[in-house]
Amino acid sequence: MRLLLSNDDGCHAPGLTALRQALAEVADELVTVAPDRNRSGASNSLTLERPLRVRQVEDRLYSVDGTPTDCVHLATTGLFDDEADMVVSGINQGANLGDDVLYSGTVAAATEGRSLGLPAVAISLIGENPQHYDTAARVAVSVVRLLIEHPLPADTILNVNVPDMAYEALDGFAATRLGHRHRAERLVEDSDPRGRPIYWIGRAGGEADAGPGTDFHAVARGQVSITPIQIDLTRHSAIDAVADWVRRF
């Protein structure tokens, strides 16, 4: 089993270090290709208008001056002689729940692996300043081992969110669906030292759809949330209605 690791917090992030150390016991071979700096919120963006630079940071650890998607794309389309068998992205510093997956570079790295034909997992640790990376790393080992022994359908990406607590305090694992947040909070307006206006993106909205069965509900109960997601964004149930609407043109 050859594992390809990536993230969006950067190649020196503590979550990635914990993941590398933990999965070394699972993989026959493990290589890590991650952004050279924090690229949180990069989503599925590719760098197309300039070349990318890859630097070897240490043995089997490479940094890329691009996005998480760039990292996985390069690593699976010729950067190495041997192809990976699975992509694992994380451990993200902070949650990727509900609508977060639309923006997450952590989830995007896993998505890119899946779009290139590989099983993929994204792992996140809840909290703005999480501490229990060892817990998330143990969860990662369990998830990867189970995927090896019992593979899921080829189009499935696992989005895993781990409460920030000791492993022994977890209340098990739960299969969940994505919840939904309220709209984002208002932008934050400021000015630079020369008085010109600048703007910060506001905080993510609070929980809106967070009832039983959602990822929000599971982690609030101290459970590891495992949500299967897919690349196909088509709303299949609406195709007939849209076809009827299109005939009005």
PDB file of C-alpha atoms in Angstrom:
ATOM      1  CA  MET A   1       0.000   0.000   0.000  1.00  0.00           C
ATOM      2  CA  ARG A   2       1.449   3.319  -1.137  1.00  0.00           C
ATOM      3  CA  LEU A   3      -0.080   6.359   0.553  1.00  0.00           C
ATOM      4  CA  LEU A   4       0.040   9.938  -0.713  1.00  0.00           C
ATOM      5  CA  LEU A   5      -0.455  12.556   2.004  1.00  0.00           C
ATOM      6  CA  SER A   6      -1.279  16.231   1.584  1.00  0.00           C
ATOM      7  CA  ASN A   7      -3.044  19.073   3.414  1.00  0.00           C
ATOM      8  CA  ASP A   8      -3.882  22.768   3.152  1.00  0.00           C
ATOM      9  CA  ASP A   9      -2.181  24.046   6.326  1.00  0.00           C
ATOM     10  CA  GLY A  10       1.301  23.727   4.838  1.00  0.00           C
ATOM     11  CA  CYS A  11       4.094  21.176   4.828  1.00  0.00           C
ATOM     12  CA  HIS A  12       5.245  22.013   8.380  1.00  0.00           C
ATOM     13  CA  ALA A  13       1.783  21.934  10.010  1.00  0.00           C
ATOM     14  CA  PRO A  14       1.553  19.837  13.206  1.00  0.00           C
ATOM     15  CA  GLY A  15      -1.433  17.924  11.879  1.00  0.00           C
ATOM     16  CA  LEU A  16       0.481  16.744   8.827  1.00  0.00           C
ATOM     17  CA  THR A  17       3.448  15.735  10.971  1.00  0.00           C
ATOM     18  CA  ALA A  18       1.172  13.684  13.244  1.00  0.00           C
ATOM     19  CA  LEU A  19      -0.472  12.066  10.222  1.00  0.00           C
ATOM     20  CA  ARG A  20       2.846  11.127   8.646  1.00  0.00           C
ATOM     21  CA  GLN A  21       4.105   9.526  11.833  1.00  0.00           C
ATOM     22  CA  ALA A  22       0.911   7.563  12.435  1.00  0.00           C
ATOM     23  CA  LEU A  23       0.392   6.253   8.901  1.00  0.00           C
ATOM     24  CA  ALA A  24       4.011   5.162   8.576  1.00  0.00           C
ATOM     25  CA  GLU A  25       2.969   1.994  10.423  1.00  0.00           C
ATOM     26  CA  VAL A  26       0.213   1.271   7.878  1.00  0.00           C
ATOM     27  CA  ALA A  27       1.887   2.042   4.561  1.00  0.00           C
ATOM     28  CA  ASP A  28       4.500   0.045   2.710  1.00  0.00           C
ATOM     29  CA  GLU A  29       5.500   3.364   1.207  1.00  0.00           C
ATOM     30  CA  LEU A  30       4.451   6.890   2.130  1.00  0.00           C
ATOM     31  CA  VAL A  31       5.137  10.178   0.369  1.00  0.00           C
ATOM     32  CA  THR A  32       3.910  13.646   1.326  1.00  0.00           C
ATOM     33  CA  VAL A  33       3.358  16.525  -1.087  1.00  0.00           C
ATOM     34  CA  ALA A  34       1.925  19.646   0.560  1.00  0.00           C
ATOM     35  CA  PRO A  35       1.771  23.412   0.024  1.00  0.00           C
ATOM     36  CA  ASP A  36       4.799  25.422   1.102  1.00  0.00           C
ATOM     37  CA  ARG A  37       2.536  27.668   3.219  1.00  0.00           C
ATOM     38  CA  ASN A  38      -0.987  27.811   4.582  1.00  0.00           C
ATOM     39  CA  ARG A  39      -3.508  27.544   1.750  1.00  0.00           C
ATOM     40  CA  SER A  40      -6.704  27.138   3.778  1.00  0.00           C
ATOM     41  CA  GLY A  41      -9.801  28.003   1.771  1.00  0.00           C
ATOM     42  CA  ALA A  42      -8.124  27.299  -1.565  1.00  0.00           C
ATOM     43  CA  SER A  43     -10.853  24.817  -2.467  1.00  0.00           C
ATOM     44  CA  ASN A  44     -10.294  22.943  -5.753  1.00  0.00           C
ATOM     45  CA  SER A  45      -8.251  25.635  -7.490  1.00  0.00           C
ATOM     46  CA  LEU A  46      -5.431  24.693  -9.879  1.00  0.00           C
ATOM     47  CA  THR A  47      -2.513  26.956 -10.780  1.00  0.00           C
ATOM     48  CA  LEU A  48      -2.578  27.311 -14.570  1.00  0.00           C
ATOM     49  CA  GLU A  49      -0.898  30.626 -15.445  1.00  0.00           C
ATOM     50  CA  ARG A  50       2.581  29.983 -14.033  1.00  0.00           C
ATOM     51  CA  PRO A  51       4.864  26.998 -13.480  1.00  0.00           C
ATOM     52  CA  LEU A  52       4.990  25.276 -10.107  1.00  0.00           C
ATOM     53  CA  ARG A  53       8.124  24.711  -8.040  1.00  0.00           C
ATOM     54  CA  VAL A  54       8.600  21.524  -6.040  1.00  0.00           C
ATOM     55  CA  ARG A  55      11.191  21.372  -3.265  1.00  0.00           C
ATOM     56  CA  GLN A  56      12.267  18.356  -1.245  1.00  0.00           C
ATOM     57  CA  VAL A  57      12.044  19.391   2.411  1.00  0.00           C
ATOM     58  CA  GLU A  58      13.223  16.084   3.836  1.00  0.00           C
ATOM     59  CA  ASP A  59      13.038  12.402   2.975  1.00  0.00           C
ATOM     60  CA  ARG A  60       9.691  11.682   1.255  1.00  0.00           C
ATOM     61  CA  LEU A  61       8.364  15.176   2.093  1.00  0.00           C
ATOM     62  CA  TYR A  62       7.958  17.718  -0.716  1.00  0.00           C
ATOM     63  CA  SER A  63       6.598  21.257  -0.750  1.00  0.00           C
ATOM     64  CA  VAL A  64       4.847  22.957  -3.681  1.00  0.00           C
ATOM     65  CA  ASP A  65       4.346  26.686  -4.171  1.00  0.00           C
ATOM     66  CA  GLY A  66       0.730  26.083  -5.082  1.00  0.00           C
ATOM     67  CA  THR A  67      -2.611  24.827  -3.855  1.00  0.00           C
ATOM     68  CA  PRO A  68      -3.512  21.486  -2.253  1.00  0.00           C
ATOM     69  CA  THR A  69      -5.079  20.442  -5.562  1.00  0.00           C
ATOM     70  CA  ASP A  70      -1.822  21.312  -7.338  1.00  0.00           C
ATOM     71  CA  CYS A  71       0.052  19.094  -4.899  1.00  0.00           C
ATOM     72  CA  VAL A  72      -2.072  16.007  -5.431  1.00  0.00           C
ATOM     73  CA  HIS A  73      -2.347  16.596  -9.169  1.00  0.00           C
ATOM     74  CA  LEU A  74       1.430  16.765  -9.608  1.00  0.00           C
ATOM     75  CA  ALA A  75       1.997  13.779  -7.340  1.00  0.00           C
ATOM     76  CA  THR A  76      -0.414  11.592  -9.304  1.00  0.00           C
ATOM     77  CA  THR A  77       0.411  12.670 -12.852  1.00  0.00           C
ATOM     78  CA  GLY A  78       4.128  12.015 -13.168  1.00  0.00           C
ATOM     79  CA  LEU A  79       6.073  13.609 -10.321  1.00  0.00           C
ATOM     80  CA  PHE A  80       7.013  10.139  -9.048  1.00  0.00           C
ATOM     81  CA  ASP A  81       7.762   6.856 -10.782  1.00  0.00           C
ATOM     82  CA  ASP A  82       5.392   4.850  -8.560  1.00  0.00           C
ATOM     83  CA  GLU A  83       1.701   5.642  -8.315  1.00  0.00           C
ATOM     84  CA  ALA A  84      -0.085   5.967  -4.976  1.00  0.00           C
ATOM     85  CA  ASP A  85      -2.900   3.621  -3.932  1.00  0.00           C
ATOM     86  CA  MET A  86      -4.739   6.108  -1.715  1.00  0.00           C
ATOM     87  CA  VAL A  87      -4.781   9.836  -0.871  1.00  0.00           C
ATOM     88  CA  VAL A  88      -5.093  10.990   2.736  1.00  0.00           C
ATOM     89  CA  SER A  89      -5.427  14.721   3.405  1.00  0.00           C
ATOM     90  CA  GLY A  90      -5.008  16.387   6.798  1.00  0.00           C
ATOM     91  CA  ILE A  91      -4.945  16.521   9.694  1.00  0.00           C
ATOM     92  CA  ASN A  92      -6.635  19.893   9.241  1.00  0.00           C
ATOM     93  CA  GLN A  93      -6.441  22.462  12.025  1.00  0.00           C
ATOM     94  CA  GLY A  94     -10.155  23.090  12.462  1.00  0.00           C
ATOM     95  CA  ALA A  95     -13.453  21.606  11.355  1.00  0.00           C
ATOM     96  CA  ASN A  96     -14.631  20.874   7.847  1.00  0.00           C
ATOM     97  CA  LEU A  97     -18.335  20.429   8.560  1.00  0.00           C
ATOM     98  CA  GLY A  98     -21.368  21.102   6.388  1.00  0.00           C
ATOM     99  CA  ASP A  99     -20.801  23.895   3.882  1.00  0.00           C
ATOM    100  CA  ASP A 100     -17.109  24.080   4.836  1.00  0.00           C
ATOM    101  CA  VAL A 101     -16.364  21.340   2.304  1.00  0.00           C
ATOM    102  CA  LEU A 102     -17.065  23.805  -0.540  1.00  0.00           C
ATOM    103  CA  TYR A 103     -14.074  25.935   0.456  1.00  0.00           C
ATOM    104  CA  SER A 104     -11.778  23.479   2.177  1.00  0.00           C
ATOM    105  CA  GLY A 105      -8.358  22.849   0.695  1.00  0.00           C
ATOM    106  CA  THR A 106      -8.129  19.736   2.860  1.00  0.00           C
ATOM    107  CA  VAL A 107     -11.230  18.244   1.265  1.00  0.00           C
ATOM    108  CA  ALA A 108     -10.081  19.484  -2.163  1.00  0.00           C
ATOM    109  CA  ALA A 109      -6.844  17.501  -1.909  1.00  0.00           C
ATOM    110  CA  ALA A 110      -8.882  14.360  -1.250  1.00  0.00           C
ATOM    111  CA  THR A 111     -11.299  15.272  -4.044  1.00  0.00           C
ATOM    112  CA  GLU A 112      -8.426  15.593  -6.500  1.00  0.00           C
ATOM    113  CA  GLY A 113      -7.187  12.169  -5.542  1.00  0.00           C
ATOM    114  CA  ARG A 114     -10.651  10.709  -6.115  1.00  0.00           C
ATOM    115  CA  SER A 115     -11.012  12.478  -9.484  1.00  0.00           C
ATOM    116  CA  LEU A 116      -7.761  10.820 -10.553  1.00  0.00           C
ATOM    117  CA  GLY A 117      -9.031   7.396  -9.597  1.00  0.00           C
ATOM    118  CA  LEU A 118      -7.752   6.889  -6.044  1.00  0.00           C
ATOM    119  CA  PRO A 119      -9.580   6.194  -2.765  1.00  0.00           C
ATOM    120  CA  ALA A 120      -9.459   9.387  -0.725  1.00  0.00           C
ATOM    121  CA  VAL A 121      -9.901  10.541   2.865  1.00  0.00           C
ATOM    122  CA  ALA A 122      -9.932  14.052   4.372  1.00  0.00           C
ATOM    123  CA  ILE A 123      -9.368  14.299   8.136  1.00  0.00           C
ATOM    124  CA  SER A 124      -9.977  17.381  10.294  1.00  0.00           C
ATOM    125  CA  LEU A 125      -9.609  18.087  14.024  1.00  0.00           C
ATOM    126  CA  ILE A 126     -12.328  20.296  15.515  1.00  0.00           C
ATOM    127  CA  GLY A 127     -11.432  23.646  17.097  1.00  0.00           C
ATOM    128  CA  GLU A 128      -9.627  26.888  16.325  1.00  0.00           C
ATOM    129  CA  ASN A 129      -6.573  25.787  18.297  1.00  0.00           C
ATOM    130  CA  PRO A 130      -6.923  21.991  18.587  1.00  0.00           C
ATOM    131  CA  GLN A 131      -4.539  19.996  20.752  1.00  0.00           C
ATOM    132  CA  HIS A 132      -5.314  16.287  20.322  1.00  0.00           C
ATOM    133  CA  TYR A 133      -3.646  15.576  16.998  1.00  0.00           C
ATOM    134  CA  ASP A 134      -2.738  12.173  18.412  1.00  0.00           C
ATOM    135  CA  THR A 135      -6.442  11.346  18.592  1.00  0.00           C
ATOM    136  CA  ALA A 136      -7.060  12.344  14.974  1.00  0.00           C
ATOM    137  CA  ALA A 137      -3.971  10.385  13.925  1.00  0.00           C
ATOM    138  CA  ARG A 138      -5.280   7.218  15.615  1.00  0.00           C
ATOM    139  CA  VAL A 139      -8.607   7.741  13.877  1.00  0.00           C
ATOM    140  CA  ALA A 140      -6.778   8.130  10.551  1.00  0.00           C
ATOM    141  CA  VAL A 141      -4.987   4.820  11.057  1.00  0.00           C
ATOM    142  CA  SER A 142      -8.284   3.069  11.836  1.00  0.00           C
ATOM    143  CA  VAL A 143     -10.042   4.562   8.807  1.00  0.00           C
ATOM    144  CA  VAL A 144      -7.223   3.749   6.383  1.00  0.00           C
ATOM    145  CA  ARG A 145      -6.875   0.186   7.663  1.00  0.00           C
ATOM    146  CA  LEU A 146     -10.609  -0.391   7.285  1.00  0.00           C
ATOM    147  CA  LEU A 147     -10.578   1.057   3.763  1.00  0.00           C
ATOM    148  CA  ILE A 148      -7.767  -1.305   2.814  1.00  0.00           C
ATOM    149  CA  GLU A 149      -9.643  -4.318   4.170  1.00  0.00           C
ATOM    150  CA  HIS A 150     -13.140  -3.242   3.083  1.00  0.00           C
ATOM    151  CA  PRO A 151     -12.995  -0.779   0.147  1.00  0.00           C
ATOM    152  CA  LEU A 152     -15.943   1.555  -0.457  1.00  0.00           C
ATOM    153  CA  PRO A 153     -17.465   2.398  -3.871  1.00  0.00           C
ATOM    154  CA  ALA A 154     -14.961   4.001  -6.222  1.00  0.00           C
ATOM    155  CA  ASP A 155     -16.658   7.416  -6.307  1.00  0.00           C
ATOM    156  CA  THR A 156     -16.701   7.864  -2.510  1.00  0.00           C
ATOM    157  CA  ILE A 157     -14.616  10.419  -0.616  1.00  0.00           C
ATOM    158  CA  LEU A 158     -14.640  10.194   3.173  1.00  0.00           C
ATOM    159  CA  ASN A 159     -14.809  13.477   5.072  1.00  0.00           C
ATOM    160  CA  VAL A 160     -13.767  12.720   8.651  1.00  0.00           C
ATOM    161  CA  ASN A 161     -14.133  15.197  11.533  1.00  0.00           C
ATOM    162  CA  VAL A 162     -12.651  14.362  14.934  1.00  0.00           C
ATOM    163  CA  PRO A 163     -13.595  16.063  18.244  1.00  0.00           C
ATOM    164  CA  ASP A 164     -10.635  17.623  20.037  1.00  0.00           C
ATOM    165  CA  MET A 165     -10.424  15.232  22.972  1.00  0.00           C
ATOM    166  CA  ALA A 166      -8.476  12.232  24.187  1.00  0.00           C
ATOM    167  CA  TYR A 167      -9.059   9.124  22.093  1.00  0.00           C
ATOM    168  CA  GLU A 168     -10.478   7.251  25.091  1.00  0.00           C
ATOM    169  CA  ALA A 169     -13.086   9.990  25.590  1.00  0.00           C
ATOM    170  CA  LEU A 170     -14.563   9.624  22.093  1.00  0.00           C
ATOM    171  CA  ASP A 171     -18.096   8.272  21.934  1.00  0.00           C
ATOM    172  CA  GLY A 172     -17.482   6.114  18.881  1.00  0.00           C
ATOM    173  CA  PHE A 173     -17.871   6.664  15.154  1.00  0.00           C
ATOM    174  CA  ALA A 174     -20.944   7.810  13.216  1.00  0.00           C
ATOM    175  CA  ALA A 175     -21.859   7.736   9.526  1.00  0.00           C
ATOM    176  CA  THR A 176     -23.321  11.182   8.829  1.00  0.00           C
ATOM    177  CA  ARG A 177     -24.552  13.576   6.176  1.00  0.00           C
ATOM    178  CA  LEU A 178     -23.343  17.131   5.715  1.00  0.00           C
ATOM    179  CA  GLY A 179     -25.187  19.671   7.811  1.00  0.00           C
ATOM    180  CA  HIS A 180     -25.755  23.274   6.800  1.00  0.00           C
ATOM    181  CA  ARG A 181     -24.636  26.644   8.159  1.00  0.00           C
ATOM    182  CA  HIS A 182     -26.387  29.984   8.286  1.00  0.00           C
ATOM    183  CA  ARG A 183     -25.014  32.533   5.833  1.00  0.00           C
ATOM    184  CA  ALA A 184     -21.564  33.895   6.647  1.00  0.00           C
ATOM    185  CA  GLU A 185     -21.215  36.777   9.057  1.00  0.00           C
ATOM    186  CA  ARG A 186     -20.730  40.307   7.735  1.00  0.00           C
ATOM    187  CA  LEU A 187     -17.354  41.193   6.227  1.00  0.00           C
ATOM    188  CA  VAL A 188     -14.880  43.052   8.433  1.00  0.00           C
ATOM    189  CA  GLU A 189     -13.875  46.447   7.065  1.00  0.00           C
ATOM    190  CA  ASP A 190     -10.601  48.094   8.024  1.00  0.00           C
ATOM    191  CA  SER A 191      -7.945  50.310   6.482  1.00  0.00           C
ATOM    192  CA  ASP A 192      -4.271  49.870   5.696  1.00  0.00           C
ATOM    193  CA  PRO A 193      -1.545  52.205   7.103  1.00  0.00           C
ATOM    194  CA  ARG A 194      -2.164  54.614   4.206  1.00  0.00           C
ATOM    195  CA  GLY A 195      -5.852  54.848   4.915  1.00  0.00           C
ATOM    196  CA  ARG A 196      -7.019  52.740   1.990  1.00  0.00           C
ATOM    197  CA  PRO A 197      -9.968  50.405   2.703  1.00  0.00           C
ATOM    198  CA  ILE A 198      -9.287  46.703   3.160  1.00  0.00           C
ATOM    199  CA  TYR A 199     -11.692  43.866   3.876  1.00  0.00           C
ATOM    200  CA  TRP A 200     -11.591  40.563   5.716  1.00  0.00           C
ATOM    201  CA  ILE A 201     -13.955  37.691   4.948  1.00  0.00           C
ATOM    202  CA  GLY A 202     -16.370  37.330   7.877  1.00  0.00           C
ATOM    203  CA  ARG A 203     -16.573  34.283  10.110  1.00  0.00           C
ATOM    204  CA  ALA A 204     -18.460  31.221   8.939  1.00  0.00           C
ATOM    205  CA  GLY A 205     -22.129  31.183   9.826  1.00  0.00           C
ATOM    206  CA  GLY A 206     -23.454  29.233  12.787  1.00  0.00           C
ATOM    207  CA  GLU A 207     -25.199  25.878  12.598  1.00  0.00           C
ATOM    208  CA  ALA A 208     -28.538  25.886  10.791  1.00  0.00           C
ATOM    209  CA  ASP A 209     -29.188  22.253   9.867  1.00  0.00           C
ATOM    210  CA  ALA A 210     -27.438  20.428  12.699  1.00  0.00           C
ATOM    211  CA  GLY A 211     -29.931  17.804  13.848  1.00  0.00           C
ATOM    212  CA  PRO A 212     -29.521  14.051  14.307  1.00  0.00           C
ATOM    213  CA  GLY A 213     -27.753  12.424  11.399  1.00  0.00           C
ATOM    214  CA  THR A 214     -25.620  15.456  10.553  1.00  0.00           C
ATOM    215  CA  ASP A 215     -21.893  15.832  11.004  1.00  0.00           C
ATOM    216  CA  PHE A 216     -22.506  18.770  13.362  1.00  0.00           C
ATOM    217  CA  HIS A 217     -24.668  16.626  15.631  1.00  0.00           C
ATOM    218  CA  ALA A 218     -22.175  13.762  15.757  1.00  0.00           C
ATOM    219  CA  VAL A 219     -19.162  15.824  16.780  1.00  0.00           C
ATOM    220  CA  ALA A 220     -21.246  17.714  19.364  1.00  0.00           C
ATOM    221  CA  ARG A 221     -21.881  14.314  20.977  1.00  0.00           C
ATOM    222  CA  GLY A 222     -18.177  13.496  21.009  1.00  0.00           C
ATOM    223  CA  GLN A 223     -18.347  11.150  18.028  1.00  0.00           C
ATOM    224  CA  VAL A 224     -16.058  10.934  15.032  1.00  0.00           C
ATOM    225  CA  SER A 225     -18.147  12.020  12.043  1.00  0.00           C
ATOM    226  CA  ILE A 226     -17.549  10.160   8.779  1.00  0.00           C
ATOM    227  CA  THR A 227     -19.427  11.625   5.821  1.00  0.00           C
ATOM    228  CA  PRO A 228     -19.307  10.056   2.355  1.00  0.00           C
ATOM    229  CA  ILE A 229     -19.194  12.785  -0.285  1.00  0.00           C
ATOM    230  CA  GLN A 230     -18.996  12.654  -4.062  1.00  0.00           C
ATOM    231  CA  ILE A 231     -17.803  14.790  -6.946  1.00  0.00           C
ATOM    232  CA  ASP A 232     -21.078  14.659  -8.912  1.00  0.00           C
ATOM    233  CA  LEU A 233     -22.898  17.875  -7.950  1.00  0.00           C
ATOM    234  CA  THR A 234     -25.854  17.236 -10.249  1.00  0.00           C
ATOM    235  CA  ARG A 235     -29.230  17.582  -8.559  1.00  0.00           C
ATOM    236  CA  HIS A 236     -30.685  14.565 -10.326  1.00  0.00           C
ATOM    237  CA  SER A 237     -34.167  14.997  -8.850  1.00  0.00           C
ATOM    238  CA  ALA A 238     -34.464  18.404 -10.560  1.00  0.00           C
ATOM    239  CA  ILE A 239     -33.485  17.368 -14.094  1.00  0.00           C
ATOM    240  CA  ASP A 240     -37.061  16.791 -15.285  1.00  0.00           C
ATOM    241  CA  ALA A 241     -38.232  20.111 -13.850  1.00  0.00           C
ATOM    242  CA  VAL A 242     -35.332  21.970 -15.463  1.00  0.00           C
ATOM    243  CA  ALA A 243     -35.953  20.213 -18.787  1.00  0.00           C
ATOM    244  CA  ASP A 244     -39.539  21.446 -18.665  1.00  0.00           C
ATOM    245  CA  TRP A 245     -38.271  24.953 -17.831  1.00  0.00           C
ATOM    246  CA  VAL A 246     -35.701  24.887 -20.668  1.00  0.00           C
ATOM    247  CA  ARG A 247     -38.418  24.182 -23.231  1.00  0.00           C
ATOM    248  CA  ARG A 248     -39.691  27.724 -22.574  1.00  0.00           C
ATOM    249  CA  PHE A 249     -36.676  29.253 -24.317  1.00  0.00           C
TER     250      PHE A 249
END
